[in-house]
């Protein structure tokens, strides 16, 4: 059983831009995820890591924008919503 000469399905690429107030830190590499739900979990992990590394920056002023490769915002994950 194979793909009958077809390429295997490609996973979508999501980008995770970090916003701090008016500053934006663009993710130029991206991350392959099976779907947007998995991308949200990845964004939450990123937010937790950033809050651990830089606890002096208020969570209320930070969020992750999940975008597609064209820069369209698919979901916003505010740091204050991440446990």
CSV table of N, CA and C in Angstrom, one decimal, residues 15-53:
chain,number,residue,atom,x,y,z
A,15,UNK,N,3.7,30.2,11.0
A,15,UNK,CA,4.7,31.2,11.5
A,15,UNK,C,4.2,31.7,12.9
A,16,UNK,N,5.1,32.0,13.8
A,16,UNK,CA,4.8,32.4,15.1
A,16,UNK,C,5.5,33.7,15.4
A,17,UNK,N,4.8,34.8,15.1
A,17,UNK,CA,5.3,36.2,15.4
A,17,UNK,C,5.0,36.6,16.8
A,18,UNK,N,6.0,37.1,17.5
A,18,UNK,CA,5.9,37.5,18.8
A,18,UNK,C,5.6,39.0,18.8
A,19,UNK,N,4.6,39.5,19.5
A,19,UNK,CA,4.3,40.9,19.6
A,19,UNK,C,4.4,41.3,21.1
A,20,UNK,N,5.1,42.4,21.3
A,20,UNK,CA,5.3,43.0,22.6
A,20,UNK,C,4.9,44.5,22.4
A,21,UNK,N,3.7,44.8,22.8
A,21,UNK,CA,3.3,46.2,22.6
A,21,UNK,C,3.3,46.5,21.1
A,22,UNK,N,4.1,47.5,20.7
A,22,UNK,CA,4.2,47.8,19.3
A,22,UNK,C,5.3,47.1,18.6
A,23,UNK,N,6.2,46.4,19.3
A,23,UNK,CA,7.3,45.7,18.7
A,23,UNK,C,6.9,44.4,18.2
A,24,UNK,N,7.4,44.0,17.0
A,24,UNK,CA,7.1,42.7,16.4
A,24,UNK,C,8.4,41.9,16.1
A,25,UNK,N,8.4,40.7,16.5
A,25,UNK,CA,9.5,39.8,16.2
A,25,UNK,C,9.0,38.7,15.3
A,26,UNK,N,9.3,38.8,14.0
A,26,UNK,CA,8.8,37.9,13.0
A,26,UNK,C,9.5,36.6,13.0
A,27,UNK,N,8.8,35.6,12.8
A,27,UNK,CA,9.3,34.2,12.7
A,27,UNK,C,9.5,33.9,11.2
A,28,UNK,N,10.7,33.9,10.7
A,28,UNK,CA,11.0,33.7,9.3
A,28,UNK,C,11.1,32.2,8.9
A,29,UNK,N,11.3,31.4,9.9
A,29,UNK,CA,11.5,29.9,9.6
A,29,UNK,C,10.2,29.2,9.6
A,30,UNK,N,9.3,29.4,10.5
A,30,UNK,CA,8.1,28.6,10.5
A,30,UNK,C,8.2,27.3,11.2
A,31,UNK,N,7.1,26.6,11.3
A,31,UNK,CA,7.0,25.3,11.9
A,31,UNK,C,5.9,24.5,11.2
A,32,UNK,N,6.3,23.2,10.9
A,32,UNK,CA,5.3,22.3,10.3
A,32,UNK,C,4.4,21.8,11.4
A,33,UNK,N,3.1,21.9,11.1
A,33,UNK,CA,2.1,21.3,12.1
A,33,UNK,C,1.0,20.6,11.2
A,34,UNK,N,0.4,19.7,11.8
A,34,UNK,CA,-0.7,19.0,11.1
A,34,UNK,C,-1.9,19.8,10.9
A,35,UNK,N,-2.2,20.8,11.8
A,35,UNK,CA,-3.3,21.6,11.7
A,35,UNK,C,-3.2,22.8,12.6
A,36,UNK,N,-4.2,23.7,12.6
A,36,UNK,CA,-4.1,24.9,13.4
A,36,UNK,C,-4.1,24.6,14.9
A,37,UNK,N,-4.9,23.6,15.3
A,37,UNK,CA,-4.9,23.2,16.7
A,37,UNK,C,-3.5,22.9,17.2
A,38,UNK,N,-2.7,22.1,16.4
A,38,UNK,CA,-1.4,21.8,16.8
A,38,UNK,C,-0.5,23.1,16.8
A,39,UNK,N,-0.7,24.0,15.9
A,39,UNK,CA,0.0,25.2,15.9
A,39,UNK,C,-0.3,26.1,17.1
A,40,UNK,N,-1.5,26.1,17.6
A,40,UNK,CA,-1.9,26.8,18.8
A,40,UNK,C,-1.1,26.2,20.0
A,41,UNK,N,-1.0,24.9,20.1
A,41,UNK,CA,-0.3,24.2,21.2
A,41,UNK,C,1.2,24.7,21.1
A,42,UNK,N,1.7,24.7,19.9
A,42,UNK,CA,3.1,25.2,19.8
A,42,UNK,C,3.3,26.6,20.2
A,43,UNK,N,2.4,27.5,19.9
A,43,UNK,CA,2.4,28.9,20.3
A,43,UNK,C,2.3,29.0,21.8
A,44,UNK,N,1.5,28.2,22.4
A,44,UNK,CA,1.4,28.2,23.9
A,44,UNK,C,2.7,27.8,24.5
A,45,UNK,N,3.4,26.8,24.0
A,45,UNK,CA,4.7,26.4,24.5
A,45,UNK,C,5.7,27.5,24.3
A,46,UNK,N,5.7,28.2,23.2
A,46,UNK,CA,6.6,29.3,23.0
A,46,UNK,C,6.3,30.4,24.0
A,47,UNK,N,5.1,30.7,24.2
A,47,UNK,CA,4.7,31.7,25.2
A,47,UNK,C,5.2,31.4,26.6
A,48,UNK,N,5.0,30.1,27.0
A,48,UNK,CA,5.5,29.7,28.3
A,48,UNK,C,7.0,29.9,28.4
A,49,UNK,N,7.7,29.5,27.4
A,49,UNK,CA,9.2,29.5,27.4
A,49,UNK,C,9.7,31.0,27.5
A,50,UNK,N,9.0,31.9,26.8
A,50,UNK,CA,9.4,33.3,26.8
A,50,UNK,C,9.1,33.9,28.2
A,51,UNK,N,8.0,33.5,28.8
A,51,UNK,CA,7.6,34.1,30.1
A,51,UNK,C,8.6,33.6,31.2
A,52,UNK,N,9.1,32.3,31.0
A,52,UNK,CA,10.1,31.8,32.0
A,52,UNK,C,11.4,32.5,31.8
A,53,UNK,N,11.8,32.8,30.6
A,53,UNK,CA,13.1,33.4,30.3
A,53,UNK,C,13.1,34.9,30.6
